[in-house]
Amino acid sequence: MSIITVQLGQCGNQIGYELFDVICNDFHSNGLCPRKENGLYQAASKERFFEETESGEFVSRAVLLDMEPKVISQTLSLAAHSGKWSYGEKSQFSQKQGSGNNWANGYCVHGPKHKDIIMNLVRKEAEKCDRLGGFVTIMSMAGGTGSGMGTFITSCLRDAYPTSLLLNEVIWPYGTGEVIVQNYNSILTLSHLYQSSDALLVHENDVIHKVCSQRMNIKQISFRDVNKVIAHQLGSVFQPAYTTDGATHYSRNPLGELMESLVPHPEFKMLGLRNIPQMSEHSLAYSTFTWHGLIKHLRQMLIANAKMEEGINWQVHLPTEVATRNSSLSAEQLFNRSVANLAIFRGKDIEGASSEGFRDPAMYTPWLPPDDSFSIWKTPRSFNKYEKSATLMSNSQGLLKPLDCIVGKAWNMFASKAYVHQYTKYGIEEEDFLQCFTTLEQIISSYSTL
Amino acid sequence: MEEGVVNEILQGPLRDLFDSTQFITDVSGSGNNWAVGHKLYGCQYREQIVEKLRRVAEQCDCLQCFFVIHSMGGGTGSGLGTFVLNVLEDEFPEVYRFVTSVYPSAEDDVITSPYNSVLAMRELTEHADCVLPIENQSLVDIVNKIHHMANSGKLGAVKPNSLVTSNKGGMKEGEKPFDAMNNIVANLLLNLTSSARFEGALNMDLNEISMNLVPFPHLHYLTSSLTPLYTLADVNVPTRRLDQMFSDAFNKDHQLIRADPKHSLYLACALMVRGNVHISDLRRNIERLKPSLQFVSWNQEGWKTSLCSVPPVGHTHSLLALANNTCVKPTFIDLRDRFTRLYRKKAHLHHYLQVDGMEQSSFTDAYSSLSSLIDEYNQLDAAKGVALPDPPRINIAV
Ligand SMILES: Nc1nc2c(ncn2[C@@H]2O[C@H](COP(=O)(O)OP(=O)(O)OP(=O)(O)O)[C@@H](O)[C@H]2O)c(=O)[nH]1
Ligand SMILES: Nc1nc2c(ncn2[C@@H]2O[C@H](COP(=O)(O)OP(=O)(O)O)[C@@H](O)[C@H]2O)c(=O)[nH]1
Ligand SMILES: [Mg+2]
């Protein structure tokens, strides 16, 4: 089964490139596992992400979209120079000038104007897949093209492929600002995607930046470094894994199984990722890990809502029988409650990895049967240079704080009517903003009262 | 409207860059009279102007922006320049209009410059998308400062050519009095467009400038600063010096108008970086500088950033900071005062009123336009430092 990746705007294209690069490099490694196992893994991985031409070249199943030309031409040339894979010759669309960080410009102007050409590119890519599982759309929420046109294209995909799954990988802007209207663009993006997407997978730039400095020990951090970490995390989810006990073939429908595990209710579709270990290649060479240790850390990262291995609060714990009776302990009120979790373990001695710790019903919302709240995927094949690695994808309260923060800032700005004229110019009215605020306040309230 | 300067360009080293059919000149000049430029020549040359604009526009496959470059104090730039601004709005309503305006300094030699400037201000407020005010006195100060640094030897090996006055890549040799100053303005425009022209990890197109920096239509006056002023001969920049580039950009000595952004209120700020600078350098400096700057309550994180990988010719890195800041207000108040002083005496008024289409109300309207602009800044300043409670959020019934 294949996944089509739609790369939108500067951010989407830069991350999309790194994603294919990670996947292709991982594909070419021996994966520290038996040849036969590796063969199965490679076959599944290839079908998902690449088309193999008659001459044996790998062409990614991707569509590249941006309103300005420079990023796409740079991305194409990087891929062409990788020597391992490339983008399809006619799988990109760009224009001369970006959307100017204006969501309304992307959504109301560029999207509708170029819809036919873009949907045609997508259709051609879809026709190349024997079995199309769905779409992964990569975009930032802060700009104009990725966010505005990305939102528009997502709704077009929903209409044109009603049975395919749509996952939107959205990049959350730095909290201290890099696009001044980022909070407006973000609320417009999130509230609209909530209508048409199956799930939103969120990466916060602030978090990944910290991972780069504190875990990877990078002194001067570039977007390239940040994007490699994101790509690694995405690869660790989308590369093949066995999704049931005793399965003999790799999952043929990863997006479908992912949604089934993680999105039991349409009101809850914001997903976050955590993974372990994360470190520079240099430190990796001197480290050994046990599954027990990795899983214990990952579990604490989840309940304490730590987004990386550094600075985990070990005081936070789940409410026990005793504590519920005596319910004034603050640590457990802080714990991060989940709707659902999906753990993915990859690597050596995988038989010894126990996921029992994630099955505690106290971790989850009471309205879902405990068996439906947790899923586990595994493979003995190691991923991207890590002998053992664990990823946890969560539908939890973990994103409540950043969401509340963005809505709050956008609301403050909206109260002064600052910048609103830039949006009405392209047809987004004040009522549309109000509608978005209402939608998001509703989501905040739902997650808060899990 | 006075052909001397244009002829000089036509005979100068840059002559091949210009299309000789794209000039419009007259012989008599505008006599430092806004009305002559705006009303008389405007009327007379409108068709020619439109035709020539259309002709160049047709050659563009993606016309993004017009730059109008003029002074406020004279007659042609100020009067005809703002007339052209109106023409552009009528003919190309979709295309952005960025105006670089040289404001007269207090000791300006044009007596009528307050009239001309105030009359032009009204047009800028109403018809420009962004205005980058420049003051000659600031340019002079910067040129002197660079000169002083280069000669004092205090910093060790300073390259003879400063980043901001450099015309490297240009063709001129013998320098004229305005040349060093004008190169600063030229470098401003080069840096303003570099992220749209060259690759980078975080691009910024021209349309992002007004989107990010103009929260309310009239408040589109942006102060600018270029750093570093001088490049040191060693190529490896220690972090400390890179950070100095960011600190300097907020310093009043580095602004292209006489204004002090640090002690006024920021509505928004853009940092456009070129060269060997990373996102972590930007983040670090924003966090470092933020505590010393005041931002308006609804835009506490009012930063726009861009990273262009191509540095200016002969340099490793550079920064252009653009700020929408209430520090422009004193310049405007000063201008209004000087206008009032002349107007009270009705000095030179008849020169204006005798031009067709010019009326007393042009003066009073321009005056009130400027006053209400100043009021808008006053209101923002009044809220400075006053902690307002956050507006109550929408309530969701559970
Ligand atoms: N992680 C990461 N974030 C990026 C990258 N490039 C841009 N961003 C983020 O994306 C946001 C800006 O959006 P862009 O992707 O540049 O905008 P765009 O979609 O191209 O839209 P326009 O330029 O407005 O047409 C900011 O929050 C940036 O931090 C990248 O390579 N990696
Ligand atoms: N920076 C700079 N300012 C100039 C230059 N030429 C004139 N000015 C300023 O422009 C104002 C006079 O306007 P000018 O452009 O000569 O009049 P016009 O030809 O009628 O528009 C005064 O404030 C001058 O200091 C120049 O080349 N560079
Ligand atoms: Mg862009």
CSV table of N, CA and C in Angstrom, one decimal, chain B residues 261-369:
chain,number,residue,atom,x,y,z
B,261,PRO,N,14.1,53.8,18.9
B,261,PRO,CA,13.1,52.7,19.0
B,261,PRO,C,13.1,52.1,20.4
B,262,LYS,N,14.3,52.0,21.0
B,262,LYS,CA,14.4,51.3,22.3
B,262,LYS,C,13.5,51.9,23.3
B,263,HIS,N,13.4,53.3,23.3
B,263,HIS,CA,12.6,53.9,24.3
B,263,HIS,C,11.2,54.3,23.8
B,264,SER,N,10.8,53.7,22.7
B,264,SER,CA,9.4,53.9,22.3
B,264,SER,C,8.7,52.5,22.2
B,265,LEU,N,7.6,52.5,21.6
B,265,LEU,CA,6.8,51.3,21.6
B,265,LEU,C,6.8,50.6,20.3
B,266,TYR,N,7.2,49.3,20.3
B,266,TYR,CA,7.2,48.5,19.1
B,266,TYR,C,5.8,47.9,18.8
B,267,LEU,N,5.3,48.1,17.5
B,267,LEU,CA,4.1,47.4,17.1
B,267,LEU,C,4.5,46.1,16.4
B,268,ALA,N,5.7,46.1,15.8
B,268,ALA,CA,6.2,44.9,15.1
B,268,ALA,C,7.6,45.2,14.7
B,269,CYS,N,8.3,44.1,14.5
B,269,CYS,CA,9.7,44.2,14.2
B,269,CYS,C,10.2,43.0,13.3
B,270,ALA,N,10.9,43.3,12.2
B,270,ALA,CA,11.4,42.3,11.3
B,270,ALA,C,12.9,42.3,11.3
B,271,LEU,N,13.5,41.1,11.4
B,271,LEU,CA,14.9,40.9,11.3
B,271,LEU,C,15.2,40.1,10.1
B,272,MET,N,15.9,40.8,9.1
B,272,MET,CA,16.2,40.1,7.9
B,272,MET,C,17.7,39.9,7.8
B,273,VAL,N,18.0,38.6,7.9
B,273,VAL,CA,19.4,38.3,8.1
B,273,VAL,C,20.0,37.7,6.8
B,274,ARG,N,21.2,38.0,6.5
B,274,ARG,CA,21.9,37.4,5.3
B,274,ARG,C,23.2,36.8,5.7
B,275,GLY,N,23.5,35.7,5.0
B,275,GLY,CA,24.9,35.2,5.2
B,275,GLY,C,24.9,34.0,6.2
B,276,ASN,N,26.0,33.9,6.8
B,276,ASN,CA,26.3,32.7,7.6
B,276,ASN,C,25.7,32.8,9.0
B,277,VAL,N,24.4,32.9,9.1
B,277,VAL,CA,23.7,33.0,10.4
B,277,VAL,C,22.6,31.9,10.5
B,278,HIS,N,22.4,31.3,11.7
B,278,HIS,CA,21.5,30.2,11.8
B,278,HIS,C,20.3,30.6,12.6
B,279,ILE,N,19.3,29.7,12.5
B,279,ILE,CA,18.0,30.0,13.2
B,279,ILE,C,18.3,30.1,14.7
B,280,SER,N,19.3,29.3,15.2
B,280,SER,CA,19.6,29.4,16.6
B,280,SER,C,20.2,30.8,17.0
B,281,ASP,N,20.9,31.4,16.1
B,281,ASP,CA,21.4,32.7,16.4
B,281,ASP,C,20.3,33.7,16.5
B,282,LEU,N,19.3,33.6,15.6
B,282,LEU,CA,18.1,34.5,15.7
B,282,LEU,C,17.4,34.3,17.0
B,283,ARG,N,17.1,33.0,17.3
B,283,ARG,CA,16.3,32.7,18.5
B,283,ARG,C,17.0,33.3,19.7
B,284,ARG,N,18.4,33.0,19.8
B,284,ARG,CA,19.1,33.5,21.0
B,284,ARG,C,19.0,35.0,21.1
B,285,ASN,N,19.2,35.7,20.0
B,285,ASN,CA,19.2,37.2,20.1
B,285,ASN,C,17.8,37.8,20.4
B,286,ILE,N,16.8,37.1,19.8
B,286,ILE,CA,15.4,37.6,20.2
B,286,ILE,C,15.2,37.5,21.7
B,287,GLU,N,15.5,36.3,22.2
B,287,GLU,CA,15.3,36.1,23.6
B,287,GLU,C,16.2,37.1,24.5
B,288,ARG,N,17.4,37.4,24.0
B,288,ARG,CA,18.3,38.3,24.7
B,288,ARG,C,17.8,39.7,24.7
B,289,LEU,N,17.3,40.1,23.5
B,289,LEU,CA,16.9,41.6,23.3
B,289,LEU,C,15.5,41.9,23.8
B,290,LYS,N,14.7,40.9,23.8
B,290,LYS,CA,13.3,41.1,24.1
B,290,LYS,C,13.1,41.9,25.5
B,291,PRO,N,13.7,41.5,26.5
B,291,PRO,CA,13.5,42.2,27.8
B,291,PRO,C,13.8,43.7,27.7
B,292,SER,N,14.6,44.2,26.8
B,292,SER,CA,14.9,45.6,26.8
B,292,SER,C,14.0,46.4,25.8
B,293,LEU,N,13.1,45.7,25.2
B,293,LEU,CA,12.2,46.4,24.2
B,293,LEU,C,10.8,46.3,24.7
B,294,GLN,N,10.0,47.4,24.4
B,294,GLN,CA,8.6,47.3,24.7
B,294,GLN,C,7.8,47.1,23.5
B,295,PHE,N,7.0,46.0,23.6
B,295,PHE,CA,6.0,45.7,22.5
B,295,PHE,C,4.6,46.0,22.9
B,296,VAL,N,3.8,46.4,22.0
B,296,VAL,CA,2.4,46.7,22.3
B,296,VAL,C,1.7,45.4,22.8
B,297,SER,N,0.7,45.6,23.7
B,297,SER,CA,0.2,44.4,24.5
B,297,SER,C,-0.3,43.3,23.6
B,298,TRP,N,-0.9,43.6,22.4
B,298,TRP,CA,-1.5,42.6,21.6
B,298,TRP,C,-0.5,42.0,20.6
B,299,ASN,N,0.8,42.4,20.7
B,299,ASN,CA,1.8,41.8,19.8
B,299,ASN,C,3.1,41.6,20.6
B,300,GLN,N,3.0,40.9,21.7
B,300,GLN,CA,4.2,40.7,22.5
B,300,GLN,C,5.3,39.9,21.8
B,301,GLU,N,4.9,39.0,20.9
B,301,GLU,CA,5.9,38.3,20.1
B,301,GLU,C,5.9,38.8,18.7
B,302,GLY,N,5.9,40.1,18.6
B,302,GLY,CA,5.8,40.7,17.2
B,302,GLY,C,7.1,40.6,16.4
B,303,TRP,N,7.6,39.5,16.2
B,303,TRP,CA,8.9,39.3,15.4
B,303,TRP,C,8.6,38.6,14.1
B,304,LYS,N,9.2,39.1,13.1
B,304,LYS,CA,9.2,38.4,11.8
B,304,LYS,C,10.7,38.2,11.5
B,305,THR,N,11.0,37.0,11.1
B,305,THR,CA,12.4,36.7,10.8
B,305,THR,C,12.6,36.1,9.4
B,306,SER,N,13.8,36.4,8.8
B,306,SER,CA,14.1,35.7,7.5
B,306,SER,C,15.6,35.4,7.5
B,307,LEU,N,15.9,34.4,6.8
B,307,LEU,CA,17.3,33.9,6.6
B,307,LEU,C,17.6,33.8,5.2
B,308,CYS,N,18.5,34.6,4.7
B,308,CYS,CA,18.9,34.5,3.3
B,308,CYS,C,20.3,34.0,3.3
B,309,SER,N,20.6,33.0,2.5
B,309,SER,CA,21.9,32.4,2.6
B,309,SER,C,23.0,33.2,1.9
B,310,VAL,N,22.6,34.0,1.0
B,310,VAL,CA,23.6,34.8,0.2
B,310,VAL,C,24.0,36.1,0.9
B,311,PRO,N,25.2,36.3,1.4
B,311,PRO,CA,25.5,37.6,2.1
B,311,PRO,C,25.8,38.7,1.0
B,312,PRO,N,25.8,39.9,1.5
B,312,PRO,CA,26.2,41.0,0.5
B,312,PRO,C,27.6,40.8,0.0
B,313,VAL,N,27.8,41.3,-1.2
B,313,VAL,CA,29.1,41.1,-1.8
B,313,VAL,C,30.3,41.5,-0.9
B,314,GLY,N,31.2,40.6,-0.7
B,314,GLY,CA,32.4,41.0,0.1
B,314,GLY,C,32.2,40.9,1.6
B,315,HIS,N,31.1,40.3,2.1
B,315,HIS,CA,30.8,40.3,3.5
B,315,HIS,C,30.4,38.9,3.9
B,316,THR,N,30.4,38.6,5.2
B,316,THR,CA,30.0,37.3,5.6
B,316,THR,C,28.5,37.2,6.1
B,317,HIS,N,28.1,38.4,6.6
B,317,HIS,CA,26.7,38.4,7.1
B,317,HIS,C,26.2,39.8,7.3
B,318,SER,N,24.9,40.0,7.4
B,318,SER,CA,24.4,41.3,7.6
B,318,SER,C,23.0,41.2,8.1
B,319,LEU,N,22.5,42.3,8.7
B,319,LEU,CA,21.2,42.4,9.2
B,319,LEU,C,20.5,43.7,8.8
B,320,LEU,N,19.3,43.5,8.4
B,320,LEU,CA,18.4,44.7,8.2
B,320,LEU,C,17.3,44.5,9.2
B,321,ALA,N,17.1,45.5,10.0
B,321,ALA,CA,16.0,45.5,11.0
B,321,ALA,C,15.0,46.5,10.5
B,322,LEU,N,13.7,46.1,10.4
B,322,LEU,CA,12.7,47.1,10.1
B,322,LEU,C,11.7,47.1,11.3
B,323,ALA,N,11.4,48.3,11.7
B,323,ALA,CA,10.5,48.3,12.9
B,323,ALA,C,9.3,49.2,12.7
B,324,ASN,N,8.2,48.8,13.1
B,324,ASN,CA,7.0,49.7,13.1
B,324,ASN,C,7.0,50.1,14.6
B,325,ASN,N,7.4,51.3,14.8
B,325,ASN,CA,7.6,51.8,16.2
B,325,ASN,C,7.1,53.2,16.3
B,326,THR,N,6.6,53.6,17.5
B,326,THR,CA,6.1,54.9,17.6
B,326,THR,C,7.2,56.0,17.7
B,327,CYS,N,8.5,55.6,17.6
B,327,CYS,CA,9.6,56.5,17.6
B,327,CYS,C,9.6,57.4,16.4
B,328,VAL,N,8.8,57.1,15.4
B,328,VAL,CA,8.7,58.1,14.2
B,328,VAL,C,7.9,59.3,14.6
B,329,LYS,N,7.2,59.2,15.6
B,329,LYS,CA,6.3,60.4,16.0
B,329,LYS,C,7.0,61.7,16.1
B,330,PRO,N,8.1,61.8,16.9
B,330,PRO,CA,8.8,63.1,17.0
B,330,PRO,C,9.1,63.7,15.7
B,331,THR,N,9.6,62.9,14.7
B,331,THR,CA,9.8,63.5,13.4
B,331,THR,C,8.6,64.1,12.8
B,332,PHE,N,7.5,63.5,13.0
B,332,PHE,CA,6.2,64.0,12.4
B,332,PHE,C,5.8,65.2,13.2
B,333,ILE,N,5.9,65.2,14.5
B,333,ILE,CA,5.5,66.4,15.3
B,333,ILE,C,6.4,67.6,14.9
B,334,ASP,N,7.7,67.3,14.8
B,334,ASP,CA,8.6,68.4,14.4
B,334,ASP,C,8.2,69.0,13.1
B,335,LEU,N,7.9,68.1,12.1
B,335,LEU,CA,7.4,68.6,10.8
B,335,LEU,C,6.2,69.5,10.9
B,336,ARG,N,5.3,69.0,11.7
B,336,ARG,CA,4.0,69.7,11.9
B,336,ARG,C,4.3,71.1,12.5
B,337,ASP,N,5.2,71.2,13.5
B,337,ASP,CA,5.5,72.4,14.1
B,337,ASP,C,6.1,73.4,13.1
B,338,ARG,N,7.0,72.9,12.3
B,338,ARG,CA,7.7,73.8,11.3
B,338,ARG,C,6.6,74.2,10.2
B,339,PHE,N,5.8,73.4,9.9
B,339,PHE,CA,4.7,73.7,9.0
B,339,PHE,C,3.8,74.9,9.6
B,340,THR,N,3.5,74.7,10.9
B,340,THR,CA,2.6,75.7,11.5
B,340,THR,C,3.3,77.0,11.6
B,341,ARG,N,4.6,77.0,11.9
B,341,ARG,CA,5.3,78.3,11.9
B,341,ARG,C,5.2,79.1,10.6
B,342,LEU,N,5.4,78.3,9.5
B,342,LEU,CA,5.3,79.0,8.2
B,342,LEU,C,3.9,79.4,7.9
B,343,TYR,N,3.0,78.5,8.2
B,343,TYR,CA,1.6,78.7,7.7
B,343,TYR,C,1.0,79.8,8.5
B,344,ARG,N,1.3,80.0,9.7
B,344,ARG,CA,0.8,81.1,10.6
B,344,ARG,C,1.1,82.4,9.9
B,345,LYS,N,2.2,82.5,9.3
B,345,LYS,CA,2.6,83.8,8.7
B,345,LYS,C,2.2,83.8,7.2
B,346,LYS,N,1.5,82.8,6.8
B,346,LYS,CA,1.1,82.7,5.4
B,346,LYS,C,2.3,82.8,4.4
B,347,ALA,N,3.5,82.5,5.0
B,347,ALA,CA,4.7,82.7,4.2
B,347,ALA,C,4.7,81.8,2.9
B,348,HIS,N,5.0,82.4,1.8
B,348,HIS,CA,5.2,81.7,0.5
B,348,HIS,C,3.9,81.0,0.0
B,349,LEU,N,2.8,81.3,0.7
B,349,LEU,CA,1.6,80.5,0.4
B,349,LEU,C,1.1,80.8,-1.1
B,350,HIS,N,1.3,82.1,-1.5
B,350,HIS,CA,0.8,82.5,-2.8
B,350,HIS,C,1.4,81.7,-3.9
B,351,HIS,N,2.7,81.3,-3.7
B,351,HIS,CA,3.3,80.5,-4.8
B,351,HIS,C,2.6,79.2,-5.0
B,352,TYR,N,2.0,78.7,-4.0
B,352,TYR,CA,1.3,77.4,-4.1
B,352,TYR,C,-0.1,77.7,-4.6
B,353,LEU,N,-0.8,78.7,-4.1
B,353,LEU,CA,-2.2,78.9,-4.4
B,353,LEU,C,-2.4,79.4,-5.8
B,354,GLN,N,-1.3,79.9,-6.4
B,354,GLN,CA,-1.5,80.3,-7.8
B,354,GLN,C,-1.5,79.1,-8.8
B,355,VAL,N,-1.1,78.0,-8.3
B,355,VAL,CA,-1.1,76.8,-9.2
B,355,VAL,C,-2.5,76.2,-9.3
B,356,ASP,N,-2.9,75.9,-10.5
B,356,ASP,CA,-4.2,75.4,-10.8
B,356,ASP,C,-4.5,74.2,-10.0
B,357,GLY,N,-5.7,74.2,-9.4
B,357,GLY,CA,-6.1,73.0,-8.6
B,357,GLY,C,-5.7,73.0,-7.2
B,358,MET,N,-4.9,74.0,-6.8
B,358,MET,CA,-4.3,74.0,-5.4
B,358,MET,C,-5.2,75.0,-4.6
B,359,GLU,N,-5.7,74.5,-3.5
B,359,GLU,CA,-6.5,75.4,-2.7
B,359,GLU,C,-6.1,75.4,-1.2
B,360,GLN,N,-6.6,76.4,-0.5
B,360,GLN,CA,-6.3,76.5,0.9
B,360,GLN,C,-6.6,75.2,1.6
B,361,SER,N,-7.7,74.6,1.2
B,361,SER,CA,-8.0,73.3,1.9
B,361,SER,C,-7.0,72.2,1.7
B,362,SER,N,-6.2,72.3,0.6
B,362,SER,CA,-5.2,71.3,0.5
B,362,SER,C,-4.2,71.3,1.7
B,363,PHE,N,-4.0,72.6,2.2
B,363,PHE,CA,-3.1,72.7,3.3
B,363,PHE,C,-3.8,72.3,4.6
B,364,THR,N,-5.0,72.7,4.8
B,364,THR,CA,-5.7,72.3,6.1
B,364,THR,C,-6.0,70.8,6.1
B,365,ASP,N,-6.3,70.2,5.0
B,365,ASP,CA,-6.5,68.8,4.9
B,365,ASP,C,-5.2,68.0,5.2
B,366,ALA,N,-4.2,68.4,4.6
B,366,ALA,CA,-2.9,67.8,4.8
B,366,ALA,C,-2.5,67.9,6.3
B,367,TYR,N,-2.8,69.1,6.9
B,367,TYR,CA,-2.4,69.3,8.3
B,367,TYR,C,-3.3,68.3,9.2
B,368,SER,N,-4.6,68.2,8.9
B,368,SER,CA,-5.4,67.3,9.8
B,368,SER,C,-5.0,65.9,9.5
B,369,SER,N,-4.7,65.5,8.3
B,369,SER,CA,-4.2,64.1,8.1
B,369,SER,C,-3.0,63.8,9.0
